[in-house]
Coordinates of C-alpha atoms in Angstrom, one line a residue:
X1 CA 67.1 33.2 58.7
X2 CA 67.3 32.3 55.0
X3 CA 65.4 29.1 55.9
X4 CA 62.6 31.0 57.6
X5 CA 62.4 33.4 54.7
X6 CA 62.0 30.5 52.2
X7 CA 59.4 28.9 54.4
X8 CA 57.4 32.1 54.5
X9 CA 57.7 32.4 50.7
X10 CA 56.5 28.9 50.2
X11 CA 53.5 29.4 52.5
X12 CA 52.7 32.6 50.7
X13 CA 52.7 30.8 47.3
X14 CA 50.5 28.1 48.6
X15 CA 48.0 30.6 50.0
X16 CA 48.0 32.5 46.6
X17 CA 47.5 29.2 44.8
X18 CA 44.6 28.3 47.0
X19 CA 43.0 31.7 46.5
X20 CA 43.4 31.5 42.7
X21 CA 42.0 28.0 42.7
X22 CA 39.1 29.1 44.8
X23 CA 38.4 32.0 42.6
X24 CA 38.5 29.7 39.5
X25 CA 36.2 27.2 41.1
X26 CA 33.7 29.9 42.1
X27 CA 33.8 31.3 38.6
X28 CA 33.5 27.9 37.0
X29 CA 30.6 26.6 39.0
X30 CA 28.7 29.8 40.0
X31 CA 29.7 32.7 37.8
X32 CA 30.6 31.2 34.3
X33 CA 27.7 30.9 31.9
X34 CA 26.2 27.4 31.6
X35 CA 26.8 26.2 28.0
X36 CA 23.7 24.1 28.3
X37 CA 21.4 26.9 29.5
X38 CA 18.1 26.9 27.6
X39 CA 18.6 23.2 26.6
X40 CA 17.1 20.0 27.7
X41 CA 18.8 16.8 26.9
X42 CA 18.8 13.0 27.4
X43 CA 21.0 10.1 26.9
X44 CA 20.2 7.5 24.3
X45 CA 21.6 5.2 21.6
X46 CA 21.5 5.2 17.9
X47 CA 18.9 2.7 16.7
X48 CA 17.5 1.5 13.4
X49 CA 14.4 -0.4 12.3
X50 CA 15.2 -4.1 12.3
X51 CA 14.0 -6.3 9.4
X52 CA 14.0 -10.1 9.4
X53 CA 14.8 -11.9 6.1
X54 CA 12.6 -15.1 6.2
X55 CA 11.8 -18.0 4.0
X56 CA 8.3 -18.0 2.5
X57 CA 8.1 -21.8 2.3
X58 CA 9.6 -24.5 4.4
X59 CA 12.9 -26.0 3.2
X60 CA 16.6 -26.4 3.6
X61 CA 19.0 -23.4 3.4
X62 CA 21.3 -24.0 0.5
X63 CA 23.6 -21.0 1.0
X64 CA 24.0 -17.7 2.9
X65 CA 25.9 -15.2 0.8
X66 CA 26.6 -12.5 3.4
X67 CA 28.2 -12.3 6.8
X68 CA 27.4 -10.4 9.9
X69 CA 28.3 -6.7 9.5
X70 CA 28.1 -6.8 5.7
X71 CA 26.3 -3.9 4.0
X72 CA 23.5 -5.0 1.6
X73 CA 21.4 -3.0 -0.9
X74 CA 17.7 -3.3 -1.8
X75 CA 17.1 -6.4 -4.0
X76 CA 20.5 -8.0 -3.3
X77 CA 20.3 -11.8 -2.9
X78 CA 21.5 -12.6 0.6
X79 CA 20.6 -16.3 0.8
X80 CA 19.3 -19.2 -1.2
X81 CA 16.9 -22.0 -0.3
X82 CA 17.2 -25.5 -1.8
X83 CA 14.9 -25.8 -4.9
X84 CA 15.3 -29.5 -5.8
X85 CA 11.8 -30.4 -4.6
X86 CA 10.3 -27.3 -6.2
X87 CA 11.9 -28.1 -9.6
X88 CA 10.4 -31.5 -9.5
X89 CA 7.0 -30.0 -8.8
X90 CA 7.5 -27.6 -11.7
X91 CA 8.2 -30.4 -14.1
X92 CA 5.1 -32.2 -12.9
X93 CA 3.0 -29.0 -13.3
X94 CA 4.4 -28.5 -16.8
X95 CA 3.5 -32.0 -17.8
X96 CA -0.1 -31.5 -16.5
X97 CA -0.1 -28.2 -18.5
X98 CA 0.7 -30.0 -21.8
X99 CA -1.9 -32.6 -21.0
X100 CA -4.5 -29.9 -20.4
X101 CA -3.5 -28.2 -23.7
X102 CA -4.1 -31.5 -25.5
X103 CA -7.5 -31.9 -23.8
X104 CA -8.5 -28.3 -24.9
X105 CA -7.5 -29.1 -28.5
X106 CA -9.6 -32.4 -28.4
X107 CA -12.5 -30.6 -26.8
X108 CA -12.4 -27.9 -29.5
X109 CA -12.3 -30.5 -32.2
X110 CA -15.3 -32.3 -30.7
X111 CA -17.2 -29.0 -30.5
X112 CA -16.6 -28.3 -34.2
X113 CA -17.7 -31.9 -35.0
X114 CA -20.9 -31.5 -33.0
X115 CA -21.7 -28.2 -34.6
X116 CA -21.2 -29.8 -38.1
X117 CA -23.5 -32.7 -37.1
X118 CA -26.1 -30.1 -36.2
X119 CA -25.8 -28.4 -39.5
X120 CA -26.2 -31.8 -41.2
X121 CA -29.3 -32.5 -39.0
X122 CA -30.8 -29.2 -40.0
X123 CA -30.2 -29.9 -43.7
X124 CA -31.9 -33.3 -43.2
X125 CA -34.9 -31.6 -41.6
X126 CA -35.2 -29.3 -44.6
X127 CA -35.0 -32.3 -46.9
X128 CA -37.6 -34.3 -44.9
X129 CA -39.9 -31.2 -44.8
X130 CA -39.7 -30.9 -48.6
X131 CA -40.5 -34.6 -49.0
X132 CA -43.5 -34.1 -46.6
X133 CA -44.8 -31.2 -48.6
X134 CA -44.6 -33.3 -51.8
X135 CA -46.3 -36.3 -50.1
X136 CA -49.0 -34.1 -48.7
X137 CA -49.8 -32.5 -52.1
X138 CA -49.8 -36.0 -53.8
X139 CA -52.2 -37.3 -51.2
X140 CA -54.5 -34.4 -51.5
X141 CA -54.6 -34.8 -55.3
X142 CA -55.1 -38.6 -55.2
X143 CA -57.7 -38.3 -52.5
X144 CA -59.7 -35.8 -54.6
X145 CA -59.5 -38.0 -57.7
X146 CA -60.5 -41.1 -55.8
X147 CA -63.5 -39.2 -54.5
X148 CA -64.6 -38.5 -58.0
X149 CA -63.8 -42.1 -59.2
X150 CA -61.0 -40.9 -61.4
X151 CA -58.5 -43.1 -59.6
X152 CA -58.5 -46.1 -57.3
X153 CA -58.9 -45.8 -53.6
X154 CA -55.7 -47.9 -53.2
X155 CA -53.6 -45.2 -54.8
X156 CA -55.1 -42.7 -52.4
X157 CA -54.3 -45.0 -49.5
X158 CA -50.7 -45.4 -50.7
X159 CA -50.2 -41.7 -50.9
X160 CA -51.7 -41.2 -47.4
X161 CA -49.2 -43.8 -46.1
X162 CA -46.3 -42.0 -47.8
X163 CA -47.5 -38.7 -46.2
X164 CA -47.5 -40.3 -42.8
X165 CA -44.1 -41.7 -43.4
X166 CA -42.8 -38.3 -44.4
X167 CA -44.3 -36.8 -41.2
X168 CA -42.4 -39.4 -39.2
X169 CA -39.2 -38.7 -41.1
X170 CA -39.5 -34.9 -40.3
X171 CA -40.1 -35.7 -36.6
X172 CA -37.0 -38.0 -36.6
X173 CA -34.8 -35.4 -38.3
X174 CA -35.9 -32.7 -35.8
X175 CA -35.1 -35.1 -33.0
X176 CA -31.6 -35.4 -34.5
X177 CA -31.3 -31.6 -34.4
X178 CA -32.3 -31.6 -30.7
X179 CA -29.7 -34.4 -30.0
X180 CA -27.1 -32.3 -31.9
X181 CA -27.9 -29.3 -29.7
X182 CA -27.5 -31.4 -26.6
X183 CA -24.2 -32.8 -27.9
X184 CA -23.0 -29.2 -28.6
X185 CA -23.9 -28.2 -25.0
X186 CA -21.9 -31.2 -23.7
X187 CA -19.0 -30.4 -26.0
X188 CA -18.9 -26.8 -24.8
X189 CA -19.0 -27.9 -21.2
X190 CA -16.1 -30.3 -21.9
X191 CA -14.2 -27.5 -23.6
X192 CA -14.8 -25.1 -20.6
X193 CA -13.6 -27.9 -18.2
X194 CA -10.5 -28.5 -20.3
X195 CA -9.8 -24.7 -20.5
X196 CA -10.3 -24.5 -16.7
X197 CA -7.9 -27.3 -16.2
X198 CA -5.4 -25.5 -18.5
X199 CA -5.7 -22.3 -16.4
X200 CA -5.3 -24.4 -13.2
X201 CA -2.1 -26.0 -14.6
X202 CA -0.8 -22.6 -15.6
X203 CA -1.6 -21.2 -12.2
X204 CA 0.3 -24.1 -10.6
X205 CA 3.3 -23.4 -12.8
X206 CA 3.1 -19.7 -11.9
X207 CA 2.9 -20.5 -8.2
X208 CA 5.8 -22.9 -8.3
X209 CA 7.9 -20.4 -10.3
X210 CA 7.0 -17.8 -7.7
X211 CA 8.2 -20.1 -4.9
X212 CA 11.4 -20.8 -6.8
X213 CA 11.9 -17.1 -7.2
X214 CA 11.2 -16.6 -3.5
X215 CA 13.8 -19.2 -2.7
X216 CA 16.3 -16.4 -3.4
X217 CA 16.0 -14.4 -0.3
X218 CA 16.6 -10.7 -1.0
X219 CA 17.2 -7.6 1.1
X220 CA 14.1 -5.4 1.0
X221 CA 16.0 -2.3 2.2
X222 CA 19.5 -0.9 2.2
X223 CA 21.0 -2.0 5.5
X224 CA 23.6 -4.0 7.4
X225 CA 23.5 -7.6 8.4
X226 CA 23.1 -7.8 12.2
X227 CA 22.7 -11.5 12.8
X228 CA 22.8 -14.8 11.0
X229 CA 19.9 -16.5 12.7
X230 CA 20.3 -19.8 10.7
X231 CA 23.1 -21.5 8.9
X232 CA 23.4 -23.3 5.5
X233 CA 22.1 -26.9 5.7
X234 CA 19.5 -26.2 8.3
X235 CA 15.9 -27.0 7.6
X236 CA 13.4 -24.2 8.6
X237 CA 9.7 -23.9 8.4
X238 CA 7.6 -21.5 6.4
X239 CA 8.3 -18.0 7.7
X240 CA 11.6 -19.2 9.3
X241 CA 14.0 -16.4 9.9
X242 CA 17.5 -16.6 8.2
X243 CA 19.0 -13.1 8.7
X244 CA 18.3 -10.0 10.7
X245 CA 19.1 -6.6 9.1
X246 CA 19.0 -3.1 10.3
X247 CA 17.4 -0.5 7.9
X248 CA 20.1 2.2 7.6
X249 CA 17.5 4.5 6.0
X250 CA 15.5 4.6 9.1
X251 CA 17.9 5.6 11.9
X252 CA 17.0 7.4 15.0
X253 CA 17.9 8.0 18.7
X254 CA 15.5 7.3 21.5
X255 CA 15.9 9.4 24.6
X256 CA 13.8 10.4 27.6
X257 CA 12.6 13.8 28.8
X258 CA 10.7 14.9 31.8
X259 CA 7.0 15.8 31.6
X260 CA 7.4 19.6 31.3
X261 CA 10.0 19.4 28.6
X262 CA 8.2 16.6 26.6
X263 CA 4.9 18.5 26.8
X264 CA 6.5 21.5 24.9
X265 CA 7.9 19.4 22.1
X266 CA 6.2 19.3 18.7
X267 CA 6.8 16.9 15.9
X268 CA 9.5 18.2 13.6
X269 CA 11.4 20.1 16.4
X270 CA 15.1 20.4 15.7
X271 CA 17.4 18.1 17.7
X272 CA 21.2 18.0 18.0
X273 CA 23.0 14.7 18.6
X274 CA 26.5 14.2 19.9
X275 CA 27.9 10.7 20.0
X276 CA 30.3 9.5 22.6
X277 CA 32.4 7.9 19.9
X278 CA 32.7 11.2 17.9
X279 CA 32.3 14.2 20.3
X280 CA 33.8 16.5 17.8
X281 CA 30.7 16.2 15.5
X282 CA 27.2 17.5 16.0
X283 CA 24.5 15.7 14.0
X284 CA 21.1 17.3 13.1
X285 CA 17.9 15.4 13.7
X286 CA 14.1 16.1 14.2
X287 CA 11.6 14.9 16.7
X288 CA 9.5 12.2 14.9
X289 CA 7.7 10.7 17.9
X290 CA 6.7 11.6 21.5
X291 CA 5.1 9.0 23.6
X292 CA 1.6 9.7 24.8
X293 CA 2.1 7.7 28.0
X294 CA 4.8 8.4 30.7
X295 CA 7.0 5.7 31.9
X296 CA 10.0 5.0 34.1
X297 CA 13.2 5.3 32.1
X298 CA 15.3 2.1 31.6
X299 CA 18.2 1.5 33.9
X300 CA 20.6 1.6 31.0
X301 CA 19.7 5.1 30.0
X302 CA 19.5 7.4 33.0
X303 CA 20.8 7.7 36.6
X304 CA 19.0 6.1 39.5
X305 CA 17.7 9.5 40.6
X306 CA 16.2 10.3 37.2
X307 CA 14.7 6.8 37.0
X308 CA 12.5 7.7 40.0
X309 CA 10.7 10.2 37.8
X310 CA 8.2 9.5 35.1
X311 CA 9.6 10.4 31.7
X312 CA 8.4 10.5 28.2
X313 CA 10.1 8.6 25.4
X314 CA 11.1 10.8 22.5
X315 CA 12.5 9.7 19.1
X316 CA 14.9 11.9 17.1
X317 CA 14.9 10.9 13.4
X318 CA 18.2 11.5 11.5
X319 CA 17.5 13.1 8.1
X320 CA 17.3 10.9 5.1
X321 CA 19.7 12.9 3.0
X322 CA 22.4 12.7 5.7
X323 CA 21.9 8.9 5.9
X324 CA 22.2 8.6 2.2
X325 CA 25.5 10.4 2.2
X326 CA 27.1 8.5 5.1
X327 CA 25.1 5.2 4.9
X328 CA 28.3 3.1 4.8
X329 CA 29.5 4.7 8.0
X330 CA 26.2 4.5 10.0
X331 CA 26.6 2.4 13.1
X332 CA 23.7 1.4 15.4
X333 CA 24.1 1.0 19.2
X334 CA 26.4 4.0 19.6
X335 CA 25.6 6.0 22.8
X336 CA 25.2 9.7 22.8
X337 CA 23.3 12.7 24.0
X338 CA 20.3 14.4 22.3
X339 CA 19.8 18.1 22.9
X340 CA 16.6 20.1 22.4
X341 CA 16.0 23.8 22.8
X342 CA 13.6 24.7 25.5
X343 CA 12.5 27.7 23.4
X344 CA 11.7 26.5 19.9
X345 CA 12.5 30.0 18.6
X346 CA 15.8 30.2 20.4
X347 CA 19.3 30.0 18.8
X348 CA 21.6 27.0 19.1
X349 CA 24.7 27.7 21.1
X350 CA 28.0 27.6 19.2
X351 CA 29.1 24.2 20.6
X352 CA 25.9 22.7 19.2
X353 CA 26.2 24.1 15.7
X354 CA 25.9 21.3 13.1
X355 CA 29.3 19.8 12.4
X356 CA 29.4 16.7 10.2
X357 CA 32.4 14.8 8.8

């Protein structure tokens, strides 16, 4: 009898447990409020804009100063290219520059000399013109006297010859002025050529110095080194990539939403992100991009059933001030879920209230 009583009691307890469990399951799946009611969500991964650090000119990598995973800041030198060849080119360009400086100085001196020669030629023209005036007056006087018989015809002829000689001298001196003008034009052209050569030499120096400066490869953004694409000692071509960085000031999550949900989204809509690695935190974000063409979702993002539907790619941008605060802790590639309110005027549920470290 006691055995039967215990058996009945055990059966009763099992029945009660089954009833309680059934009630709980009914409540859990059918009667309890859905915590995600009024929300649409999609799986995604934290991503960031990738930036390649590349060499401007061909050459050998002298050193790489960072390792994969290192955080770098804007302007930080991350690698150096060998500059031995560039330094030789710089010395050659500097020698040509000094040579061009000497050529300019010589050309200026020659121009001054040619201008002085012109002034001397002009003075000679004035002198010859004065001599011509005297010779002309003397001839006029002697010719008049010879006509009246007051002097010999020979004297008049001599004065005429002197007048003609003075005319020729004036013409010769004017020709010297013209030659001086031509020499000045030539000297000015030579000076312009020398100055152009000087500018060209300076431009070569500037270009080579710029190449030397560019041989120090610098980070253009705050970010983290993702890959070392090349190694010290390797020779790469112009534009050859050395490092790959992720821009930690441009971080976002890409996820996919069905047509109806994506069609209601507006740029700037609030998003909440929960990462698998930190489910206790809720990160704020805003919609920064909605694709204008539907596509099948990638296999790594959604279930097979959902992949059969056309979805729209959505990007949720993490705020800049939040990134600045936690920039050293930002990790790309982390999976998570992005949530969006179906009603933009609705309230976020308690479990999606912003919670950051």
